[in-house]
Tab-separated table of C-alpha atoms in Angstrom:
chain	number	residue	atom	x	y	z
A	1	UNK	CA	139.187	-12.380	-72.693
A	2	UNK	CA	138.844	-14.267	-69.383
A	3	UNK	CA	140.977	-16.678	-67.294
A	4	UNK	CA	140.409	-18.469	-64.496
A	5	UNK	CA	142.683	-20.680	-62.526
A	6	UNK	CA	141.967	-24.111	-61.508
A	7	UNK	CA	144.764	-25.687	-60.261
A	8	UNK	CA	148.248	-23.797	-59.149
A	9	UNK	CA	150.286	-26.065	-57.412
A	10	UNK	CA	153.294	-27.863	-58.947
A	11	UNK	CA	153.742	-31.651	-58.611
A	12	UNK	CA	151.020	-32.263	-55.768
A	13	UNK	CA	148.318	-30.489	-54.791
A	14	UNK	CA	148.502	-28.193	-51.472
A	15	UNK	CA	145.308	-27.876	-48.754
A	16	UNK	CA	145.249	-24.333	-50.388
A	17	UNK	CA	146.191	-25.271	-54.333
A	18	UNK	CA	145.116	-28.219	-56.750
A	19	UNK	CA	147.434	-28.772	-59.731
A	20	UNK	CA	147.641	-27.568	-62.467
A	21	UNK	CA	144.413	-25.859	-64.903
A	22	UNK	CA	143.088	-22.889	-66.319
A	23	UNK	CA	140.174	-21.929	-68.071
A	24	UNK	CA	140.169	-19.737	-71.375
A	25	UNK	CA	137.562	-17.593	-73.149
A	26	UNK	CA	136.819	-15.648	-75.427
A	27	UNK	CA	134.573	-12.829	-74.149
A	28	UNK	CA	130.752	-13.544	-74.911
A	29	UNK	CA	131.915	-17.160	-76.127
A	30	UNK	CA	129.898	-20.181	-75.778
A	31	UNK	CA	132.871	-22.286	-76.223
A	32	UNK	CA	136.084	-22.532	-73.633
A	33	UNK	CA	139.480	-23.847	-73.417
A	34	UNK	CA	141.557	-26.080	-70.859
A	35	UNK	CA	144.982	-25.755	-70.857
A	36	UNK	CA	146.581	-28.693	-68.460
A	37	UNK	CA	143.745	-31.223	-66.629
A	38	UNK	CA	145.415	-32.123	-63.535
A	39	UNK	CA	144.307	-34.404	-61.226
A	40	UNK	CA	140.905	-33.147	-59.617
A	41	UNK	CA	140.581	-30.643	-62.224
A	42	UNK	CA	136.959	-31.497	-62.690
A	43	UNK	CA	136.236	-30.670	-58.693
A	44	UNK	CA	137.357	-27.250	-59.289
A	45	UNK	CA	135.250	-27.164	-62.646
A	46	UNK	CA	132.607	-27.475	-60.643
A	47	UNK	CA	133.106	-24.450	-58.794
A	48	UNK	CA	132.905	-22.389	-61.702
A	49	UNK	CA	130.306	-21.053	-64.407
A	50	UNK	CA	132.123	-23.171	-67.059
A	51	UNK	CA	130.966	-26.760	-68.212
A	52	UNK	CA	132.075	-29.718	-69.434
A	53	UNK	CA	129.446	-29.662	-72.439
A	54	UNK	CA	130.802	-25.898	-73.987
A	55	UNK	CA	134.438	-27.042	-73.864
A	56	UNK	CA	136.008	-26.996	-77.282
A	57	UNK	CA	139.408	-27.807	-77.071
A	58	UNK	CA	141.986	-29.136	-74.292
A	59	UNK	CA	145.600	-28.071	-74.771
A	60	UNK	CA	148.075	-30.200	-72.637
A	61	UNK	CA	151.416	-28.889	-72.401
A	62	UNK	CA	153.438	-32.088	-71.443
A	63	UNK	CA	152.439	-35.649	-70.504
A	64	UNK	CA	153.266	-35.283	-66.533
A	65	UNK	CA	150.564	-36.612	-64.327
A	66	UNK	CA	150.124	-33.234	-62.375
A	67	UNK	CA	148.958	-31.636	-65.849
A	68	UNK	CA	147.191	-34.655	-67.510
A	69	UNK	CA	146.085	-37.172	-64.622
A	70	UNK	CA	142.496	-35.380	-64.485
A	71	UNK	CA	141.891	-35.844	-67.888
A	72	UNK	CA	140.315	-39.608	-67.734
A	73	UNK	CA	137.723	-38.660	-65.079
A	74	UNK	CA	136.907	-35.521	-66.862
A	75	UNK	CA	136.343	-36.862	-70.427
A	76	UNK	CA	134.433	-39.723	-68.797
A	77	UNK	CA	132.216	-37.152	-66.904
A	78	UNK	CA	131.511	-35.416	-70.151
A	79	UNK	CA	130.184	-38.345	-71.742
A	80	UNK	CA	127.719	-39.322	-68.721
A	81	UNK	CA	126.282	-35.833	-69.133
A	82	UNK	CA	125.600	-36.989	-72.629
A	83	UNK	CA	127.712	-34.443	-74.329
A	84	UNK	CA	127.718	-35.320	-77.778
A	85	UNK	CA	129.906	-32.438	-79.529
A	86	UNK	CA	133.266	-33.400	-80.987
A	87	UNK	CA	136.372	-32.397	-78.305
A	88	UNK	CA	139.933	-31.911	-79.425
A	89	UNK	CA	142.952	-32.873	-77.437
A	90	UNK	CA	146.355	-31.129	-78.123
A	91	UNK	CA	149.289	-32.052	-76.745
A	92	UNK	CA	152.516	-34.342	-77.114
A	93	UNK	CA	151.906	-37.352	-78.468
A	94	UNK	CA	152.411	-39.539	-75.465
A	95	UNK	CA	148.770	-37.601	-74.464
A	96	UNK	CA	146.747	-39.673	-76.838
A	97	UNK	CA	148.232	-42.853	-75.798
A	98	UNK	CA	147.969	-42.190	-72.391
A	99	UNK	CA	144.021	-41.449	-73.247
A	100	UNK	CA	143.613	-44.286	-75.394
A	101	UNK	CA	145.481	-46.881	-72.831
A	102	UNK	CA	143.444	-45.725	-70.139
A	103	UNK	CA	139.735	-45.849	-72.125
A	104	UNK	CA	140.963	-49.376	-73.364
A	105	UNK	CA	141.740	-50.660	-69.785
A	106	UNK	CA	138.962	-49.200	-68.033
A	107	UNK	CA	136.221	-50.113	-71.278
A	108	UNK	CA	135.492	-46.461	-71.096
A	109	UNK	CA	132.607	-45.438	-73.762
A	110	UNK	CA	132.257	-41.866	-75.037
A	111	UNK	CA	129.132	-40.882	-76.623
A	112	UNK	CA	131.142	-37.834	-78.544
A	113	UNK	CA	134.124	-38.328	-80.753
A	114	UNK	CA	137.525	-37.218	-79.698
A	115	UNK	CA	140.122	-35.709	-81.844
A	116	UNK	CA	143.796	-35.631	-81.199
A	117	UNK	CA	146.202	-33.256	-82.582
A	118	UNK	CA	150.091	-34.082	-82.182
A	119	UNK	CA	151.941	-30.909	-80.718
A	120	UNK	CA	155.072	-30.197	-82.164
A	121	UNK	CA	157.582	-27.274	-82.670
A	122	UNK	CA	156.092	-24.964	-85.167
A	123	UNK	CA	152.061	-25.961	-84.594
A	124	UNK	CA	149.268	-24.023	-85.199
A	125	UNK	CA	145.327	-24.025	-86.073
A	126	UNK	CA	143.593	-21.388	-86.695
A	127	UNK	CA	140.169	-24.121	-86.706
A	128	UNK	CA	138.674	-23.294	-83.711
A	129	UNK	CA	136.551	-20.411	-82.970
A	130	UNK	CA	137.898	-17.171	-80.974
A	131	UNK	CA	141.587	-18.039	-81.268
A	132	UNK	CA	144.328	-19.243	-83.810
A	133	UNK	CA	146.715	-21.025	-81.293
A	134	UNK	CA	150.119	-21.502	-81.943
A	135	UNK	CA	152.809	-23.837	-79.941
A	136	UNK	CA	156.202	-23.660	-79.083
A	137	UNK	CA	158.952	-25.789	-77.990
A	138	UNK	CA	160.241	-25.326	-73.944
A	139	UNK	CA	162.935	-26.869	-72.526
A	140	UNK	CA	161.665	-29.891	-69.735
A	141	UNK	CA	162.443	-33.439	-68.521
A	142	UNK	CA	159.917	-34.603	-71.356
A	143	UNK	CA	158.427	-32.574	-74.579
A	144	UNK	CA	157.050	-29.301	-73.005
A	145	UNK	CA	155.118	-26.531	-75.024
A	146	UNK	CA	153.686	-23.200	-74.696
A	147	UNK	CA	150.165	-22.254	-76.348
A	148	UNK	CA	149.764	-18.796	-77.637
A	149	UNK	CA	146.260	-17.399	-77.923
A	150	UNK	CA	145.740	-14.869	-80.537
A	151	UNK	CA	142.333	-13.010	-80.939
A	152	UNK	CA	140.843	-14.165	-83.822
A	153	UNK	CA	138.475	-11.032	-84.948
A	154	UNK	CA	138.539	-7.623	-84.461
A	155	UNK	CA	135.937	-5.454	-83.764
A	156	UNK	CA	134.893	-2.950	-86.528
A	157	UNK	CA	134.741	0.709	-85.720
A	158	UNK	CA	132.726	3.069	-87.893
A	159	UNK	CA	134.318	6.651	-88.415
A	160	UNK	CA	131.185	8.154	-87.366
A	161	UNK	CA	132.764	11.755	-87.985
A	162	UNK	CA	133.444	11.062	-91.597
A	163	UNK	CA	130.044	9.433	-92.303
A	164	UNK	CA	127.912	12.426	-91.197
A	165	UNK	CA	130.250	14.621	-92.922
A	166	UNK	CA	129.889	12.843	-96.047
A	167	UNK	CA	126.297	13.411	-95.165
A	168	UNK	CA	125.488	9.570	-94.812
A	169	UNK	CA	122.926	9.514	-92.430
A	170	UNK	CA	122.411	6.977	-89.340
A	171	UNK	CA	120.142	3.731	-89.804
A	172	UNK	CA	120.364	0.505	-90.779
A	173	UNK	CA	123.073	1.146	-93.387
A	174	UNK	CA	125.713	2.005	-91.038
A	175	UNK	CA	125.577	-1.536	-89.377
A	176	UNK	CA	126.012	-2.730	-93.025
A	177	UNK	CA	128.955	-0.806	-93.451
A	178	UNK	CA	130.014	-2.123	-89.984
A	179	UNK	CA	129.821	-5.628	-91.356
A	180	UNK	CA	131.721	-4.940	-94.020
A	181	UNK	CA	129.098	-4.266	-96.985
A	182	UNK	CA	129.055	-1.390	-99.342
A	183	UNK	CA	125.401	0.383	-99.715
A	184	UNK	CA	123.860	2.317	-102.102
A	185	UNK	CA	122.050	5.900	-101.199
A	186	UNK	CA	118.805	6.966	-102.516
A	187	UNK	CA	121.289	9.578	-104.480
A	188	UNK	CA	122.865	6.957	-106.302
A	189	UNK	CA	126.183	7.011	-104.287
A	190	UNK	CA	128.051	3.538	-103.817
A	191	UNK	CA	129.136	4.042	-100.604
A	192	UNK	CA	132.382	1.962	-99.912
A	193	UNK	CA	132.970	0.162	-96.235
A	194	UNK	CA	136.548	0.247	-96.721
A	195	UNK	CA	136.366	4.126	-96.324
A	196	UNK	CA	134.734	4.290	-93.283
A	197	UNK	CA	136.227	1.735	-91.024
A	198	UNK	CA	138.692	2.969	-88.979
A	199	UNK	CA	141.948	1.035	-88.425
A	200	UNK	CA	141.615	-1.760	-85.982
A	201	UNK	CA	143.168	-2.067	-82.511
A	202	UNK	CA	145.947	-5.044	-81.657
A	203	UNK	CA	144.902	-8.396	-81.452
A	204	UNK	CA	144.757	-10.089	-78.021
A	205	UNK	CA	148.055	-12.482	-77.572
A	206	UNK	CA	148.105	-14.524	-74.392
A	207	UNK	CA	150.901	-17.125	-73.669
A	208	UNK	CA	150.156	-19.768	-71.794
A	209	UNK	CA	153.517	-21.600	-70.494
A	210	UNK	CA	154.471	-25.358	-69.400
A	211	UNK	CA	156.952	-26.368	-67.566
A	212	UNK	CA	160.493	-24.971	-68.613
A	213	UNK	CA	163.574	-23.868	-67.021
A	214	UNK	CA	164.642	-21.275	-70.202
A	215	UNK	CA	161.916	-18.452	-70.501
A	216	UNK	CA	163.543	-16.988	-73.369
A	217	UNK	CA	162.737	-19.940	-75.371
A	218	UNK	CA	159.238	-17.662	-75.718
A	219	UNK	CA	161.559	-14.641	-77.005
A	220	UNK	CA	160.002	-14.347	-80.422
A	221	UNK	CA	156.115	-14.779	-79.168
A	222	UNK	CA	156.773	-12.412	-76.333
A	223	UNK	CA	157.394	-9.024	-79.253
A	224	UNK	CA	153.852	-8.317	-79.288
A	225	UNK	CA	152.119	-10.458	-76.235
A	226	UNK	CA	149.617	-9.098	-74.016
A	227	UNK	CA	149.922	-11.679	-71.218
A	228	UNK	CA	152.517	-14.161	-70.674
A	229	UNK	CA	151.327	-17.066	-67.877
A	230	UNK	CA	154.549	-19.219	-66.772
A	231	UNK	CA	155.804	-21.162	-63.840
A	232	UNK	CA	157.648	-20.186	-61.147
A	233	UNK	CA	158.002	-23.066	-59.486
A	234	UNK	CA	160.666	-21.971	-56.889
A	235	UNK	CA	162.552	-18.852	-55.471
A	236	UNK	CA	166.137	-18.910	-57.248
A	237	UNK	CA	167.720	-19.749	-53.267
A	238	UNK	CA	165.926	-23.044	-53.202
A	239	UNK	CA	166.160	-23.480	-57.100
A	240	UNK	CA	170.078	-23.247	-56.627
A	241	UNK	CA	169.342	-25.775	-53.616
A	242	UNK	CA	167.107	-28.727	-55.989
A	243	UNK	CA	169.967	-27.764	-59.050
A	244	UNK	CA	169.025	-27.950	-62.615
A	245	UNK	CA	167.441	-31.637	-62.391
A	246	UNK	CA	163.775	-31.057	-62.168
A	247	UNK	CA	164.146	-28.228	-65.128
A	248	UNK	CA	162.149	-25.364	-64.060
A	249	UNK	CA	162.129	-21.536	-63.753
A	250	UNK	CA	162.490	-19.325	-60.612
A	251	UNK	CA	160.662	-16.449	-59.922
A	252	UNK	CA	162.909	-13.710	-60.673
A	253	UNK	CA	163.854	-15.638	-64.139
A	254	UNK	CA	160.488	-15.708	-65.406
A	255	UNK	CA	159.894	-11.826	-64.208
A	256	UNK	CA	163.635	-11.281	-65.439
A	257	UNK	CA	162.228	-12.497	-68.823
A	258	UNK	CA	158.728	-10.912	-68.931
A	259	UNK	CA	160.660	-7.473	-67.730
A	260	UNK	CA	163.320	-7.782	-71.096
A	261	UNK	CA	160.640	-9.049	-73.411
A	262	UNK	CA	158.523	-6.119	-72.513
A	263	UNK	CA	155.207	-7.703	-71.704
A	264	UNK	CA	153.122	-5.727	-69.725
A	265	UNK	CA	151.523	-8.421	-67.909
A	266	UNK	CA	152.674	-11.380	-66.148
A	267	UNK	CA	150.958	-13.644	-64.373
A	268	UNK	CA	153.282	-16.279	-62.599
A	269	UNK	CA	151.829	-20.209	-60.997
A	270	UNK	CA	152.750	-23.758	-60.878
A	271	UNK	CA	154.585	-22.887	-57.531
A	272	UNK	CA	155.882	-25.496	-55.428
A	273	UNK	CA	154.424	-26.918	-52.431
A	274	UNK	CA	157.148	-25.928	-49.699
A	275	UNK	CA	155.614	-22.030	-50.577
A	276	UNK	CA	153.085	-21.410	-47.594
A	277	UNK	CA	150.975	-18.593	-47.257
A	278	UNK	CA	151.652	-17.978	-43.617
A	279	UNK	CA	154.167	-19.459	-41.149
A	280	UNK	CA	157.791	-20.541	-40.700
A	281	UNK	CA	159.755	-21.070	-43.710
A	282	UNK	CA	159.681	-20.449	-47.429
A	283	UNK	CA	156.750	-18.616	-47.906
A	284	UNK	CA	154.878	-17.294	-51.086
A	285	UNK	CA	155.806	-13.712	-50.139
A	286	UNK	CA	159.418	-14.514	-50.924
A	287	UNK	CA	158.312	-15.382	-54.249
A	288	UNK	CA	156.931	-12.170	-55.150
A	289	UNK	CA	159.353	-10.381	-53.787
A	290	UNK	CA	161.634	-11.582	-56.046
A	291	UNK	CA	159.663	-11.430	-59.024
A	292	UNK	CA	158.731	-8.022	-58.158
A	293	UNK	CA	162.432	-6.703	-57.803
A	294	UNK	CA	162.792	-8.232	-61.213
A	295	UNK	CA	159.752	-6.705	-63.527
A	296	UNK	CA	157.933	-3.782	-63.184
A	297	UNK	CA	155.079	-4.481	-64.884
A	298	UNK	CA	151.511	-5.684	-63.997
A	299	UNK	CA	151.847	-9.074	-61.516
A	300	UNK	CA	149.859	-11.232	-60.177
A	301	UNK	CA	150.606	-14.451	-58.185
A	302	UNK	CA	147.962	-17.071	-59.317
A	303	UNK	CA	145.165	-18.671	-56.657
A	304	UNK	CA	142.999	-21.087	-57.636
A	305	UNK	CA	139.677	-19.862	-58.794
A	306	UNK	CA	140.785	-16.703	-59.497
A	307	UNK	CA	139.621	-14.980	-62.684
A	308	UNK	CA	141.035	-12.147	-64.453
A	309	UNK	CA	139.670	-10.059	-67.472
A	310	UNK	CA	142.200	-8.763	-70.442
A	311	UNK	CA	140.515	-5.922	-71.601
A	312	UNK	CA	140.580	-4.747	-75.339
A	313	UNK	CA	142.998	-1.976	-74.712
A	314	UNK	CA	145.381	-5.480	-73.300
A	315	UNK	CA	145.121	-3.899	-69.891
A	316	UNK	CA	144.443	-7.190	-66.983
A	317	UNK	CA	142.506	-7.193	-63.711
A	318	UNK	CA	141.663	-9.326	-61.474
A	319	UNK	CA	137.746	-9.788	-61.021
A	320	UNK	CA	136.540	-8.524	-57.931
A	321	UNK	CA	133.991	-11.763	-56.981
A	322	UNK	CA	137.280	-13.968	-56.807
């Protein structure tokens, strides 16, 4: 499975950080996923082997312009490309009215149909290829969700041990077996897949967060998650600083989180502007430092453009050509 980061910035984008994207896939997939299309997402789409014409699905997590203000310009580039594949939209419901307002006042034409799913507490799909998605409820200035990514298919693994010594020899019957088929030997034995397959490893669980200022509202998709992706939009000094309006995490409560939940990877973004690489004041090294001295698990601090791989063993890396 592969992710790549378009946009990490919270609220406005940065010289070094557009807001908030990322790209989804499915090993080997045509098809991809957008989760958030803030403004300028497209630019940064363009800087990266995806394309507007093999995405599937876009999953918004709440209707605030720094996760949905790209979407317009995107959809609209689509359909000058002459896409002509259906595209779902998921999100709150204000998303499709917000699409539909701006298509009506702008006369914009699309020569593919769009479909629009309604998020709400408890949704799932398991329609589209690679993934059954589910959605849950965060807690935000406006309706805020997470999507959770589950690995659709499992590879099957043949016990080769047991088939040569049953005496089953190799050819083309073992990738029937593989398939799932039974086959029948020139000595007349039925030989059953279901007794060569061994048992299948976990299935692939990624959460992919909005905005929200109570991680353990993921508590119960966290037991078995590979990878949970959530803001950290400030260091808990300043977040004490801004108080509770704005409604979202710090560092060391999302890490706090991922480090009780037991998820053994954690990548955090959406960070706020004031966080500078280098120079005077709040910088992004104080925000991993205090994530850090709250998980010990595998962290990383989202760029834009980065991509990272979670492997079938659930182990993630970041790509070495990012």
């Amino acid at each position: 499975m592969e992710l790549q980061f378009l946009g990490t910035s919270s609220g406005t984008p940065s010289r070094a950080r557009n807001v908030a994207g990322l790209a989804l896939r499915a090993t080997g997939s045509k098809s991809w996923y957008l989760v958030d299309c803030g403004e300028g997402t497209q630019h940064r789409i363009l800087r990266t082997h995806y394309s507007p014409m093999s995405l599937r699905a876009i999953f918004i997590t709440h209707i605030h312009g720094d996760h949905c203000y790209g979407l317009p310009g995107l959809l609209a580039s689509a359909g000058l490309l002459n896409r002509s594949e259906p595209l779902l939209i998921a999100g709150p419901p204000a998303v499709e009215r917000f699409v539909r307002g701006v298509m009506e006042s702008t006369e914009l034409r699309l020569p593919y149909p769009l479909e629009f799913a309604a998020i709400e507490p408890g949704w799932t799909t398991a329609t589209l290829p690679d993934f059954r998605i589910e959605a849950t409820a965060l807690s935000h200035r406006v309706p805020s969700f997470a999507f959770t990514f589950i690995e659709k298919s499992v590879e099957r693994r043949l016990d080769r041990a047991k088939l040569e010594r049953d005496g089953i020899a190799s050819g083309p019957g073992w990738g029937q077996l593989q398939r799932g088929e039974d086959i029948d030997l020139p000595d007349c034995r039925v030989v059953r897949s279901a007794d060569y397959i061994l048992p299948g490893r976990r299935q692939r669980k990624i959460i992919v967060a909005g905005d929200n200022d109570t991680p353990a509202l993921l508590a119960a998709q966290a037991e078995d998650a590979h990878l949970l992706v959530h803001e950290a939009t400030y260091t808990e000094e300043v977040l004490q600083k801004v108080g509770p309006g704005p409604q979202h995490s710090s560092a060391r409560a999302t890490a706090a989180f991922a480090e009780a939940a037991g998820i053994p990877n954690l990548i955090l973004t959406h960070f706020s502007p004031r966080y500078q690489q280098v120079g005077n004041g709040p910088s992004m090294a104080d925000v991993e430092a205090e994530a850090r001295a709250a998980y010990t698990g595998n962290m990383f601090l989202a760029s834009d453009l980065q991509r990272y791989t979670l492997d079938r063993q659930g182990a993630l890396g970041l790509l070495a050509d990012t």
